Every structure is written in C-alpha cells, then in structure tokens.
PDB file of C-alpha atoms and ligand atoms in Angstrom:
ATOM      1  CA  UNK A   1      25.783  92.309 163.051  1.00  0.00           C
ATOM      2  CA  UNK A   2      28.493  95.040 163.784  1.00  0.00           C
ATOM      3  CA  UNK A   3      31.589  97.393 162.627  1.00  0.00           C
ATOM      4  CA  UNK A   4      33.365  99.863 163.680  1.00  0.00           C
ATOM      5  CA  UNK A   5      32.310 103.267 162.681  1.00  0.00           C
ATOM      6  CA  UNK A   6      28.927 104.406 161.340  1.00  0.00           C
ATOM      7  CA  UNK A   7      28.327 107.848 159.756  1.00  0.00           C
ATOM      8  CA  UNK A   8      26.126 110.420 161.405  1.00  0.00           C
ATOM      9  CA  UNK A   9      25.099 113.677 159.915  1.00  0.00           C
ATOM     10  CA  UNK A  10      28.466 113.954 158.454  1.00  0.00           C
ATOM     11  CA  UNK A  11      30.392 112.526 161.425  1.00  0.00           C
ATOM     12  CA  UNK A  12      31.751 109.222 162.292  1.00  0.00           C
ATOM     13  CA  UNK A  13      30.416 107.720 165.432  1.00  0.00           C
ATOM     14  CA  UNK A  14      31.291 104.462 167.003  1.00  0.00           C
ATOM     15  CA  UNK A  15      29.068 101.972 166.493  1.00  0.00           C
ATOM     16  CA  UNK A  16      27.813 101.726 169.900  1.00  0.00           C
ATOM     17  CA  UNK A  17      27.260 105.673 169.885  1.00  0.00           C
ATOM     18  CA  UNK A  18      25.170 105.981 167.008  1.00  0.00           C
ATOM     19  CA  UNK A  19      22.195 106.500 168.902  1.00  0.00           C
ATOM     20  CA  UNK A  20      18.960 108.550 168.445  1.00  0.00           C
ATOM     21  CA  UNK A  21      16.632 110.163 170.946  1.00  0.00           C
ATOM     22  CA  UNK A  22      13.439 107.660 171.670  1.00  0.00           C
ATOM     23  CA  UNK A  23      11.076 110.793 170.585  1.00  0.00           C
ATOM     24  CA  UNK A  24      12.665 110.258 166.918  1.00  0.00           C
ATOM     25  CA  UNK A  25       9.597 111.005 164.615  1.00  0.00           C
ATOM     26  CA  UNK A  26      10.628 108.049 162.399  1.00  0.00           C
ATOM     27  CA  UNK A  27      10.779 105.650 165.392  1.00  0.00           C
ATOM     28  CA  UNK A  28       7.042 106.430 166.198  1.00  0.00           C
ATOM     29  CA  UNK A  29       5.707 106.540 162.383  1.00  0.00           C
ATOM     30  CA  UNK A  30       8.267 105.216 160.188  1.00  0.00           C
ATOM     31  CA  UNK A  31       8.782 108.343 158.067  1.00  0.00           C
ATOM     32  CA  UNK A  32      12.143 107.686 157.101  1.00  0.00           C
ATOM     33  CA  UNK A  33      13.304 106.025 153.767  1.00  0.00           C
ATOM     34  CA  UNK A  34      16.308 103.858 153.184  1.00  0.00           C
ATOM     35  CA  UNK A  35      18.696 102.289 150.850  1.00  0.00           C
ATOM     36  CA  UNK A  36      20.297  98.722 150.579  1.00  0.00           C
ATOM     37  CA  UNK A  37      23.366  98.391 148.513  1.00  0.00           C
ATOM     38  CA  UNK A  38      26.327  95.739 148.333  1.00  0.00           C
ATOM     39  CA  UNK A  39      29.916  96.226 147.919  1.00  0.00           C
ATOM     40  CA  UNK A  40      31.754  92.982 146.632  1.00  0.00           C
ATOM     41  CA  UNK A  41      35.245  91.909 146.655  1.00  0.00           C
ATOM     42  CA  UNK A  42      37.277  92.344 142.543  1.00  0.00           C
ATOM     43  CA  UNK A  43      40.586  91.525 142.087  1.00  0.00           C
ATOM     44  CA  UNK A  44      41.083  95.338 141.724  1.00  0.00           C
ATOM     45  CA  UNK A  45      39.167  96.097 145.429  1.00  0.00           C
ATOM     46  CA  UNK A  46      36.232  96.447 146.866  1.00  0.00           C
ATOM     47  CA  UNK A  47      33.473  97.701 144.405  1.00  0.00           C
ATOM     48  CA  UNK A  48      30.192  98.777 145.216  1.00  0.00           C
ATOM     49  CA  UNK A  49      27.407  97.723 142.756  1.00  0.00           C
ATOM     50  CA  UNK A  50      25.397 100.145 140.658  1.00  0.00           C
ATOM     51  CA  UNK A  51      25.981 103.204 143.538  1.00  0.00           C
ATOM     52  CA  UNK A  52      24.709 105.624 141.174  1.00  0.00           C
ATOM     53  CA  UNK A  53      21.216 103.988 140.595  1.00  0.00           C
ATOM     54  CA  UNK A  54      20.866 103.518 144.390  1.00  0.00           C
ATOM     55  CA  UNK A  55      21.460 107.189 144.925  1.00  0.00           C
ATOM     56  CA  UNK A  56      19.415 108.118 142.705  1.00  0.00           C
ATOM     57  CA  UNK A  57      16.629 105.910 144.341  1.00  0.00           C
ATOM     58  CA  UNK A  58      17.631 107.296 147.388  1.00  0.00           C
ATOM     59  CA  UNK A  59      16.899 110.814 146.379  1.00  0.00           C
ATOM     60  CA  UNK A  60      13.696 110.057 144.561  1.00  0.00           C
ATOM     61  CA  UNK A  61      12.388 108.194 147.731  1.00  0.00           C
ATOM     62  CA  UNK A  62      13.067 112.072 149.458  1.00  0.00           C
ATOM     63  CA  UNK A  63      11.450 114.184 146.766  1.00  0.00           C
ATOM     64  CA  UNK A  64       8.428 111.610 147.494  1.00  0.00           C
ATOM     65  CA  UNK A  65       8.241 112.255 150.660  1.00  0.00           C
ATOM     66  CA  UNK A  66       9.140 115.481 150.969  1.00  0.00           C
ATOM     67  CA  UNK A  67      11.975 115.504 152.762  1.00  0.00           C
ATOM     68  CA  UNK A  68      14.870 118.136 151.793  1.00  0.00           C
ATOM     69  CA  UNK A  69      18.241 116.062 151.896  1.00  0.00           C
ATOM     70  CA  UNK A  70      20.881 118.630 153.351  1.00  0.00           C
ATOM     71  CA  UNK A  71      23.500 116.779 151.280  1.00  0.00           C
ATOM     72  CA  UNK A  72      24.099 116.773 147.328  1.00  0.00           C
ATOM     73  CA  UNK A  73      24.196 113.545 145.610  1.00  0.00           C
ATOM     74  CA  UNK A  74      28.131 113.343 145.154  1.00  0.00           C
ATOM     75  CA  UNK A  75      28.778 114.372 148.625  1.00  0.00           C
ATOM     76  CA  UNK A  76      26.220 111.145 150.080  1.00  0.00           C
ATOM     77  CA  UNK A  77      28.231 108.714 147.356  1.00  0.00           C
ATOM     78  CA  UNK A  78      31.675 109.936 149.033  1.00  0.00           C
ATOM     79  CA  UNK A  79      30.035 109.324 152.464  1.00  0.00           C
ATOM     80  CA  UNK A  80      29.285 105.936 151.288  1.00  0.00           C
ATOM     81  CA  UNK A  81      32.871 105.428 150.495  1.00  0.00           C
ATOM     82  CA  UNK A  82      34.511 106.931 153.433  1.00  0.00           C
ATOM     83  CA  UNK A  83      31.967 104.739 155.591  1.00  0.00           C
ATOM     84  CA  UNK A  84      33.304 101.729 153.914  1.00  0.00           C
ATOM     85  CA  UNK A  85      37.019 103.107 154.325  1.00  0.00           C
ATOM     86  CA  UNK A  86      36.565 103.733 157.681  1.00  0.00           C
ATOM     87  CA  UNK A  87      35.500 100.200 158.445  1.00  0.00           C
ATOM     88  CA  UNK A  88      37.737  98.524 155.927  1.00  0.00           C
ATOM     89  CA  UNK A  89      35.157  96.454 154.872  1.00  0.00           C
ATOM     90  CA  UNK A  90      36.091  94.012 151.787  1.00  0.00           C
ATOM     91  CA  UNK A  91      32.582  93.030 150.901  1.00  0.00           C
ATOM     92  CA  UNK A  92      29.046  92.944 152.607  1.00  0.00           C
ATOM     93  CA  UNK A  93      25.749  95.644 153.039  1.00  0.00           C
ATOM     94  CA  UNK A  94      25.280  99.540 153.053  1.00  0.00           C
ATOM     95  CA  UNK A  95      22.705 100.865 154.909  1.00  0.00           C
ATOM     96  CA  UNK A  96      22.117 104.621 154.023  1.00  0.00           C
ATOM     97  CA  UNK A  97      18.868 106.029 156.268  1.00  0.00           C
ATOM     98  CA  UNK A  98      17.610 109.136 156.026  1.00  0.00           C
ATOM     99  CA  UNK A  99      14.852 110.056 158.444  1.00  0.00           C
ATOM    100  CA  UNK A 100      13.057 112.981 160.350  1.00  0.00           C
ATOM    101  CA  UNK A 101      14.624 113.025 163.330  1.00  0.00           C
ATOM    102  CA  UNK A 102      13.018 114.527 167.099  1.00  0.00           C
ATOM    103  CA  UNK A 103      11.893 117.868 167.763  1.00  0.00           C
ATOM    104  CA  UNK A 104       8.212 117.086 168.497  1.00  0.00           C
ATOM    105  CA  UNK A 105       5.773 114.287 168.000  1.00  0.00           C
ATOM    106  CA  UNK A 106       2.610 114.463 165.945  1.00  0.00           C
ATOM    107  CA  UNK A 107       1.833 113.308 162.655  1.00  0.00           C
ATOM    108  CA  UNK A 108       3.032 116.015 160.386  1.00  0.00           C
ATOM    109  CA  UNK A 109       6.513 115.209 159.990  1.00  0.00           C
ATOM    110  CA  UNK A 110       7.135 118.570 158.576  1.00  0.00           C
ATOM    111  CA  UNK A 111       8.748 120.626 162.208  1.00  0.00           C
ATOM    112  CA  UNK A 112      11.229 117.589 163.033  1.00  0.00           C
ATOM    113  CA  UNK A 113      14.658 117.677 161.422  1.00  0.00           C
ATOM    114  CA  UNK A 114      15.844 115.398 158.410  1.00  0.00           C
ATOM    115  CA  UNK A 115      18.879 113.452 159.808  1.00  0.00           C
ATOM    116  CA  UNK A 116      20.942 110.874 157.964  1.00  0.00           C
ATOM    117  CA  UNK A 117      23.352 107.992 158.672  1.00  0.00           C
ATOM    118  CA  UNK A 118      25.376 105.183 156.860  1.00  0.00           C
ATOM    119  CA  UNK A 119      25.915 101.914 158.516  1.00  0.00           C
ATOM    120  CA  UNK A 120      27.866  99.162 156.874  1.00  0.00           C
ATOM    121  CA  UNK A 121      29.046  95.247 158.153  1.00  0.00           C
ATOM    122  CA  UNK A 122      29.611  91.836 156.869  1.00  0.00           C
ATOM    123  CA  UNK A 123      26.322  90.080 155.268  1.00  0.00           C
ATOM    124  CA  UNK A 124      26.632  87.046 153.786  1.00  0.00           C
ATOM    125  CA  UNK A 125      23.429  85.484 151.672  1.00  0.00           C
ATOM    126  CA  UNK A 126      20.351  86.750 152.916  1.00  0.00           C
ATOM    127  CA  UNK A 127      18.507  83.338 152.966  1.00  0.00           C
ATOM    128  CA  UNK A 128      21.415  81.650 153.915  1.00  0.00           C
ATOM    129  CA  UNK A 129      24.086  79.966 151.425  1.00  0.00           C
ATOM    130  CA  UNK A 130      22.357  77.107 150.886  1.00  0.00           C
ATOM    131  CA  UNK A 131      19.270  78.648 149.813  1.00  0.00           C
ATOM    132  CA  UNK A 132      21.689  80.348 146.692  1.00  0.00           C
ATOM    133  CA  UNK A 133      22.389  76.825 145.467  1.00  0.00           C
ATOM    134  CA  UNK A 134      19.187  74.750 146.003  1.00  0.00           C
ATOM    135  CA  UNK A 135      16.448  77.385 146.391  1.00  0.00           C
ATOM    136  CA  UNK A 136      14.090  78.088 149.130  1.00  0.00           C
ATOM    137  CA  UNK A 137      10.680  77.656 150.425  1.00  0.00           C
ATOM    138  CA  UNK A 138       7.587  80.190 150.400  1.00  0.00           C
ATOM    139  CA  UNK A 139       4.121  80.716 150.706  1.00  0.00           C
ATOM    140  CA  UNK A 140       1.560  82.974 148.805  1.00  0.00           C
ATOM    141  CA  UNK A 141       0.795  85.549 151.547  1.00  0.00           C
ATOM    142  CA  UNK A 142      -2.653  86.110 153.559  1.00  0.00           C
ATOM    143  CA  UNK A 143      -1.508  89.819 153.626  1.00  0.00           C
ATOM    144  CA  UNK A 144      -1.801  91.823 150.476  1.00  0.00           C
ATOM    145  CA  UNK A 145       0.860  94.286 149.301  1.00  0.00           C
ATOM    146  CA  UNK A 146      -0.330  97.548 150.113  1.00  0.00           C
ATOM    147  CA  UNK A 147      -2.580  99.424 147.730  1.00  0.00           C
ATOM    148  CA  UNK A 148      -1.057 101.187 145.504  1.00  0.00           C
ATOM    149  CA  UNK A 149      -3.177 104.440 146.463  1.00  0.00           C
ATOM    150  CA  UNK A 150      -2.244 103.849 150.390  1.00  0.00           C
ATOM    151  CA  UNK A 151       1.508 104.402 149.986  1.00  0.00           C
ATOM    152  CA  UNK A 152       4.358 104.753 147.362  1.00  0.00           C
ATOM    153  CA  UNK A 153       6.241 101.741 146.389  1.00  0.00           C
ATOM    154  CA  UNK A 154       8.082 103.680 144.366  1.00  0.00           C
ATOM    155  CA  UNK A 155       9.547 105.143 147.441  1.00  0.00           C
ATOM    156  CA  UNK A 156      11.840 102.793 149.677  1.00  0.00           C
ATOM    157  CA  UNK A 157      10.024 103.944 152.860  1.00  0.00           C
ATOM    158  CA  UNK A 158      10.742 102.946 155.998  1.00  0.00           C
ATOM    159  CA  UNK A 159       7.179 102.336 156.970  1.00  0.00           C
ATOM    160  CA  UNK A 160       6.300 100.389 153.932  1.00  0.00           C
ATOM    161  CA  UNK A 161       8.193  97.406 155.671  1.00  0.00           C
ATOM    162  CA  UNK A 162       5.245  97.203 157.990  1.00  0.00           C
ATOM    163  CA  UNK A 163       3.660  95.192 155.649  1.00  0.00           C
ATOM    164  CA  UNK A 164       6.718  93.058 154.479  1.00  0.00           C
ATOM    165  CA  UNK A 165       7.047  92.727 158.453  1.00  0.00           C
ATOM    166  CA  UNK A 166       3.135  91.133 158.643  1.00  0.00           C
ATOM    167  CA  UNK A 167       3.930  89.080 155.602  1.00  0.00           C
ATOM    168  CA  UNK A 168       7.401  87.805 156.766  1.00  0.00           C
ATOM    169  CA  UNK A 169       6.657  87.199 160.301  1.00  0.00           C
ATOM    170  CA  UNK A 170       3.294  84.850 158.601  1.00  0.00           C
ATOM    171  CA  UNK A 171       5.688  82.815 156.427  1.00  0.00           C
ATOM    172  CA  UNK A 172       8.347  82.427 158.926  1.00  0.00           C
ATOM    173  CA  UNK A 173       5.629  80.862 161.363  1.00  0.00           C
ATOM    174  CA  UNK A 174       4.326  78.854 158.607  1.00  0.00           C
ATOM    175  CA  UNK A 175       7.762  76.722 158.590  1.00  0.00           C
ATOM    176  CA  UNK A 176       8.829  78.184 155.141  1.00  0.00           C
ATOM    177  CA  UNK A 177      11.271  80.968 154.332  1.00  0.00           C
ATOM    178  CA  UNK A 178       9.774  84.028 152.666  1.00  0.00           C
ATOM    179  CA  UNK A 179       6.473  85.283 151.690  1.00  0.00           C
ATOM    180  CA  UNK A 180       4.978  86.124 148.154  1.00  0.00           C
ATOM    181  CA  UNK A 181       2.414  89.112 148.371  1.00  0.00           C
ATOM    182  CA  UNK A 182      -0.622  89.451 146.137  1.00  0.00           C
ATOM    183  CA  UNK A 183      -1.948  92.929 145.487  1.00  0.00           C
ATOM    184  CA  UNK A 184      -5.678  93.772 146.304  1.00  0.00           C
ATOM    185  CA  UNK A 185      -6.764  92.427 143.145  1.00  0.00           C
ATOM    186  CA  UNK A 186      -5.408  89.272 143.639  1.00  0.00           C
ATOM    187  CA  UNK A 187      -2.255  89.735 141.173  1.00  0.00           C
ATOM    188  CA  UNK A 188       1.409  88.772 141.750  1.00  0.00           C
ATOM    189  CA  UNK A 189       3.754  91.602 143.140  1.00  0.00           C
ATOM    190  CA  UNK A 190       6.713  90.501 145.067  1.00  0.00           C
ATOM    191  CA  UNK A 191       8.780  89.257 147.962  1.00  0.00           C
ATOM    192  CA  UNK A 192       9.171  91.268 151.900  1.00  0.00           C
ATOM    193  CA  UNK A 193      11.944  92.372 150.253  1.00  0.00           C
ATOM    194  CA  UNK A 194      12.550  91.317 146.861  1.00  0.00           C
ATOM    195  CA  UNK A 195      11.297  91.576 143.520  1.00  0.00           C
ATOM    196  CA  UNK A 196      10.234  88.205 141.664  1.00  0.00           C
ATOM    197  CA  UNK A 197      10.937  86.155 138.567  1.00  0.00           C
ATOM    198  CA  UNK A 198       9.248  83.275 136.410  1.00  0.00           C
ATOM    199  CA  UNK A 199      10.011  81.223 133.532  1.00  0.00           C
ATOM    200  CA  UNK A 200       7.829  79.510 131.551  1.00  0.00           C
ATOM    201  CA  UNK A 201       9.259  78.079 128.141  1.00  0.00           C
ATOM    202  CA  UNK A 202      12.522  79.823 128.257  1.00  0.00           C
ATOM    203  CA  UNK A 203      10.817  83.266 128.434  1.00  0.00           C
ATOM    204  CA  UNK A 204      11.606  85.224 131.235  1.00  0.00           C
ATOM    205  CA  UNK A 205       8.794  87.498 133.162  1.00  0.00           C
ATOM    206  CA  UNK A 206       8.660  89.860 136.141  1.00  0.00           C
ATOM    207  CA  UNK A 207       6.173  91.874 137.534  1.00  0.00           C
ATOM    208  CA  UNK A 208       5.365  95.531 136.153  1.00  0.00           C
ATOM    209  CA  UNK A 209       7.094  98.028 138.577  1.00  0.00           C
ATOM    210  CA  UNK A 210       3.571  99.962 139.197  1.00  0.00           C
ATOM    211  CA  UNK A 211       2.751  98.047 142.572  1.00  0.00           C
ATOM    212  CA  UNK A 212       6.508  96.957 143.348  1.00  0.00           C
ATOM    213  CA  UNK A 213       9.895  98.527 144.524  1.00  0.00           C
ATOM    214  CA  UNK A 214      11.753  99.524 141.181  1.00  0.00           C
ATOM    215  CA  UNK A 215      14.333  97.261 142.097  1.00  0.00           C
ATOM    216  CA  UNK A 216      17.865  97.231 141.165  1.00  0.00           C
ATOM    217  CA  UNK A 217      18.773  94.009 140.819  1.00  0.00           C
ATOM    218  CA  UNK A 218      15.581  93.655 138.803  1.00  0.00           C
ATOM    219  CA  UNK A 219      16.601  96.053 136.284  1.00  0.00           C
ATOM    220  CA  UNK A 220      20.043  94.488 136.330  1.00  0.00           C
ATOM    221  CA  UNK A 221      18.805  91.235 135.252  1.00  0.00           C
ATOM    222  CA  UNK A 222      16.768  92.546 132.798  1.00  0.00           C
ATOM    223  CA  UNK A 223      19.633  93.828 131.609  1.00  0.00           C
ATOM    224  CA  UNK A 224      21.945  90.947 131.409  1.00  0.00           C
ATOM    225  CA  UNK A 225      19.045  88.462 131.006  1.00  0.00           C
ATOM    226  CA  UNK A 226      18.871  90.643 127.672  1.00  0.00           C
ATOM    227  CA  UNK A 227      22.232  90.421 126.932  1.00  0.00           C
ATOM    228  CA  UNK A 228      22.066  86.707 127.118  1.00  0.00           C
ATOM    229  CA  UNK A 229      19.625  86.516 124.693  1.00  0.00           C
ATOM    230  CA  UNK A 230      16.683  85.822 126.760  1.00  0.00           C
ATOM    231  CA  UNK A 231      12.977  87.466 126.036  1.00  0.00           C
ATOM    232  CA  UNK A 232      12.185  89.170 129.319  1.00  0.00           C
ATOM    233  CA  UNK A 233       8.704  90.213 129.477  1.00  0.00           C
ATOM    234  CA  UNK A 234       6.567  91.997 131.914  1.00  0.00           C
ATOM    235  CA  UNK A 235       2.972  90.708 133.126  1.00  0.00           C
ATOM    236  CA  UNK A 236       0.381  90.295 135.894  1.00  0.00           C
ATOM    237  CA  UNK A 237      -0.590  87.181 136.986  1.00  0.00           C
ATOM    238  CA  UNK A 238      -2.399  85.223 139.701  1.00  0.00           C
ATOM    239  CA  UNK A 239      -0.458  82.660 141.872  1.00  0.00           C
ATOM    240  CA  UNK A 240      -1.854  79.843 139.696  1.00  0.00           C
ATOM    241  CA  UNK A 241       0.631  81.228 136.994  1.00  0.00           C
ATOM    242  CA  UNK A 242       3.610  80.769 139.214  1.00  0.00           C
ATOM    243  CA  UNK A 243       2.513  76.872 140.571  1.00  0.00           C
ATOM    244  CA  UNK A 244       3.174  75.652 136.795  1.00  0.00           C
ATOM    245  CA  UNK A 245       6.337  77.799 136.168  1.00  0.00           C
ATOM    246  CA  UNK A 246       9.388  76.224 135.016  1.00  0.00           C
ATOM    247  CA  UNK A 247      11.255  77.985 137.492  1.00  0.00           C
ATOM    248  CA  UNK A 248      10.707  81.226 139.961  1.00  0.00           C
ATOM    249  CA  UNK A 249      13.564  83.036 141.508  1.00  0.00           C
ATOM    250  CA  UNK A 250      13.832  86.102 143.830  1.00  0.00           C
ATOM    251  CA  UNK A 251      16.052  89.043 143.027  1.00  0.00           C
ATOM    252  CA  UNK A 252      17.071  91.758 145.583  1.00  0.00           C
ATOM    253  CA  UNK A 253      20.024  93.618 146.926  1.00  0.00           C
ATOM    254  CA  UNK A 254      20.148  91.513 150.132  1.00  0.00           C
ATOM    255  CA  UNK A 255      18.561  88.285 148.575  1.00  0.00           C
ATOM    256  CA  UNK A 256      20.847  89.022 145.020  1.00  0.00           C
ATOM    257  CA  UNK A 257      19.595  85.871 142.752  1.00  0.00           C
ATOM    258  CA  UNK A 258      17.869  83.257 145.289  1.00  0.00           C
ATOM    259  CA  UNK A 259      15.905  80.709 143.627  1.00  0.00           C
ATOM    260  CA  UNK A 260      12.481  79.512 144.457  1.00  0.00           C
ATOM    261  CA  UNK A 261      11.944  75.442 144.866  1.00  0.00           C
ATOM    262  CA  UNK A 262       8.443  75.394 146.315  1.00  0.00           C
ATOM    263  CA  UNK A 263       4.918  77.888 146.892  1.00  0.00           C
ATOM    264  CA  UNK A 264       2.223  76.928 148.896  1.00  0.00           C
ATOM    265  CA  UNK A 265       3.714  72.969 148.985  1.00  0.00           C
ATOM    266  CA  UNK A 266       3.669  73.029 145.223  1.00  0.00           C
ATOM    267  CA  UNK A 267       7.123  71.932 143.853  1.00  0.00           C
ATOM    268  CA  UNK A 268       8.371  74.388 141.259  1.00  0.00           C
ATOM    269  CA  UNK A 269       9.856  72.663 137.861  1.00  0.00           C
ATOM    270  CA  UNK A 270      12.499  69.998 139.141  1.00  0.00           C
ATOM    271  CA  UNK A 271      11.875  71.455 142.784  1.00  0.00           C
ATOM    272  CA  UNK A 272      15.756  72.384 142.842  1.00  0.00           C
ATOM    273  CA  UNK A 273      17.428  75.794 141.173  1.00  0.00           C
ATOM    274  CA  UNK A 274      16.873  75.847 137.212  1.00  0.00           C
ATOM    275  CA  UNK A 275      18.935  75.951 134.366  1.00  0.00           C
ATOM    276  CA  UNK A 276      18.330  79.552 133.355  1.00  0.00           C
ATOM    277  CA  UNK A 277      18.122  81.268 136.669  1.00  0.00           C
ATOM    278  CA  UNK A 278      21.209  79.095 137.154  1.00  0.00           C
ATOM    279  CA  UNK A 279      22.725  80.996 134.200  1.00  0.00           C
ATOM    280  CA  UNK A 280      21.595  84.355 135.650  1.00  0.00           C
ATOM    281  CA  UNK A 281      23.029  83.859 138.877  1.00  0.00           C
ATOM    282  CA  UNK A 282      26.170  82.638 137.834  1.00  0.00           C
ATOM    283  CA  UNK A 283      26.404  86.053 135.557  1.00  0.00           C
ATOM    284  CA  UNK A 284      25.125  88.310 138.208  1.00  0.00           C
ATOM    285  CA  UNK A 285      27.549  87.244 140.659  1.00  0.00           C
ATOM    286  CA  UNK A 286      30.484  87.378 138.066  1.00  0.00           C
ATOM    287  CA  UNK A 287      29.829  91.253 137.014  1.00  0.00           C
ATOM    288  CA  UNK A 288      29.449  92.095 140.779  1.00  0.00           C
ATOM    289  CA  UNK A 289      32.726  90.512 141.311  1.00  0.00           C
ATOM    290  CA  UNK A 290      34.562  92.532 138.418  1.00  0.00           C
ATOM    291  CA  UNK A 291      34.862  89.770 136.280  1.00  0.00           C
ATOM    292  CA  UNK A 292      33.032  90.872 132.836  1.00  0.00           C
ATOM    293  CA  UNK A 293      34.798  93.753 131.451  1.00  0.00           C
ATOM    294  CA  UNK A 294      31.333  94.828 129.407  1.00  0.00           C
ATOM    295  CA  UNK A 295      29.627  95.812 132.928  1.00  0.00           C
ATOM    296  CA  UNK A 296      32.317  97.466 134.593  1.00  0.00           C
ATOM    297  CA  UNK A 297      30.615 100.721 134.516  1.00  0.00           C
ATOM    298  CA  UNK A 298      28.026  99.369 137.290  1.00  0.00           C
ATOM    299  CA  UNK A 299      30.802  99.238 139.601  1.00  0.00           C
ATOM    300  CA  UNK A 300      32.430 101.859 142.038  1.00  0.00           C
ATOM    301  CA  UNK A 301      35.549 100.835 143.185  1.00  0.00           C
ATOM    302  CA  UNK A 302      36.997 102.326 146.634  1.00  0.00           C
ATOM    303  CA  UNK A 303      40.620 103.605 146.021  1.00  0.00           C
TER     304      UNK A 303
HETATM  305  N1  PPE B 401      11.252  94.655 146.673  1.00  0.00           N
HETATM  306  C1  PPE B 401      11.310  95.201 147.863  1.00  0.00           C
HETATM  307  C2  PPE B 401       9.889  95.217 148.884  1.00  0.00           C
HETATM  308  C3  PPE B 401      12.475  95.575 148.669  1.00  0.00           C
HETATM  309  O1  PPE B 401      12.315  95.971 149.882  1.00  0.00           O
HETATM  310  C4  PPE B 401      14.036  95.089 147.953  1.00  0.00           C
HETATM  311  C5  PPE B 401      15.012  95.772 148.497  1.00  0.00           C
HETATM  312  C6  PPE B 401      13.485  95.083 146.478  1.00  0.00           C
HETATM  313  C7  PPE B 401      12.309  94.422 145.765  1.00  0.00           C
HETATM  314  C8  PPE B 401      14.614  94.756 145.566  1.00  0.00           C
HETATM  315  O2  PPE B 401      15.483  96.095 145.331  1.00  0.00           O
HETATM  316  P1  PPE B 401      16.998  96.061 144.856  1.00  0.00           P
HETATM  317  O3  PPE B 401      17.571  95.628 146.158  1.00  0.00           O
HETATM  318  O4  PPE B 401      17.162  97.526 144.346  1.00  0.00           O
HETATM  319  O5  PPE B 401      17.292  95.135 144.218  1.00  0.00           O
HETATM  320  N2  PPE B 401      15.024  95.135 149.839  1.00  0.00           N
HETATM  321  C9  PPE B 401      16.313  95.540 150.503  1.00  0.00           C
HETATM  322  C10 PPE B 401      15.957  95.289 152.283  1.00  0.00           C
HETATM  323  C11 PPE B 401      16.180  94.124 152.542  1.00  0.00           C
HETATM  324  C12 PPE B 401      16.187  93.885 154.099  1.00  0.00           C
HETATM  325  O6  PPE B 401      16.021  92.727 154.240  1.00  0.00           O
HETATM  326  O7  PPE B 401      16.573  95.090 154.771  1.00  0.00           O
HETATM  327  C13 PPE B 401      17.667  95.162 149.858  1.00  0.00           C
HETATM  328  O8  PPE B 401      17.426  93.673 149.476  1.00  0.00           O
HETATM  329  O9  PPE B 401      18.461  95.779 150.212  1.00  0.00           O
END
C-alpha cells in the first residue's frame, strides 16, 4: 500500500512524510472519524462513487463526535479530488480521516486540535478477487456488536473498530474470511466492515440501521434492487434465519458486493454466489463504472 502524496491539513505531503506525534490523542483513545470511498475507472475518466453521501456522513460523524471541522463540505470534496489528481489515481480507495491531534493527553478531547488527512491508494477486491465470484466463508462472532448506548453506530468513529478488530481476529484465527456480529440481544447486525443482506424466497432483507453503520453501499443496493423489481425489507433476525437463507452477501465500499457461501460451517444455498446476488453485483459494478445512464448522478468525475 503506497501512493505519492497525502493531503494533510490543507497541504500535499509526501507519502513517507505524512506523520503525527506519538502523543496524538486519537492514537491513544481512538478519537477520530473516517470515511472509506471508492473511485472507479469509467469511459469518461475516474469517477468517485457517491462522494456527496460520504462527505455528508463524514460531517455527521464529526457532529456526533463534537468535532468542528475547519473546512466546508465543498472544500473537503475539492481536497479529495485534488488528492486523486496529485496521485494520478485511476481507480482505488479514498480514506479521509479527521482526528484529535496532539496538545495534551487525558480522555477529554476538547483541548486537542482537530486535524485532517486524505490518503488514496490502489485497492482491489477487499476479500480477494475470487471472493467476488465464489463467495467467502464466515462465522458468527463471539463478540457482540457494541451496544447501541455504548457508542454511536451512526458515526464512523475510529474507536468503534476495536470491536470489529476483535471479531476479525477471531474469524481469521478460526480459518474463515470474515465475522458476522450479533447485537447484545442476539440479533444479526453486520460484518466487521460491511453491511449484510440475505435473500429468502426472492425477497431481499437487511438489518435496520439502528444497530449498524448506515452504509452507503447498503443504500445503493436497496435503490438498485427496488429499481430491478425486487422487494427489499428491513428485519431483525437470529443467526438461524441466515443458515436457511437462499443467499447471503456483504455490502460495503471496500467489500463492494461479496457473496457469502458459508456461515458457521453451514453451506448457504448452493454454496456459491447465488443468482440474485449475481444480478445485483453486476448492476452495482456497471453503475460504479459509469455504464448506467440512470445512475450517473451517483458519480463525481475527476476532470
Ligand atoms: N458497516 C461497517 C462496520 C463498516 O465499517 C462499513 C464500511 C460498512 C458497514 C459499509 O458502509 P459503506 O462503505 O458506506 O457502504 N467499512 C469501510 C472500512 C473497511 C476497512 O477495512 O477499513 C469501507 O468499506 O470502506
């Protein structure tokens, strides 16, 4: 993972020089917020997928976490585009980060400055190219998703990912690709970094956003699926309903649309990417790559 330049507090800095002090508040306490955005190569150049929605969520995260961002949304969007250009990125991943920097340590963040950075790099399939076609193996995590009143799932807070890291480490050490977390009540929530969808008798289901991140890919898939004539419903379920679903898949910026072929050693459906997942996945990539006129408003082209 490497590119040329990183945008730091308004300046383009060499990748290797984009450093912070070890007493940075966020490094000790997770007091940052971030976004994950993808840019795709299209016939009309590089396009950022749903930039507006990502910037809106970034600023909502900042509001929830009581950080005053020293830039407007427009300035931040422009900084992202400038970083893509400075790195001549054709397609890949964009990681904006707003964090409490260094002034003093102690849990209260209020005296620490609000710093910002934007990194971009080439990032292919999150769980491997084969995962997109064949599906992945997962397990239900023994770690519960953070309780709704422990932190905020609406905000994409760095510290929230400690919960995800525990689940991911457990999954990897168990020999599978990804974890699915339950909430404290035992209802299905999401993966360590992806929302979850499942399909039964032709109906597509997903978790309500109360207990999960309000995913932008999730929102895109609901819209795409509705436009394709599928019925989409939000529902809280237990793990057993996933075991007997016809198809299950993850959705996220990094993971895109990744089929799940196994959960806790139960084969899901035919044990490979199912037909509904394949239809939606195909449509999703066509839209992201600018091949669907109807959804061009979701793309911000880099001039
Ligand atoms: N849930 C969680 C917990 C999550 O982290 C993500 C994104 C999603 C759902 C899907 O949201 P969206 O990207 O808006 O569709 N996870 C980001 C970080 C992954 C990482 O490994 O880092 C991402 O996909 O960019």
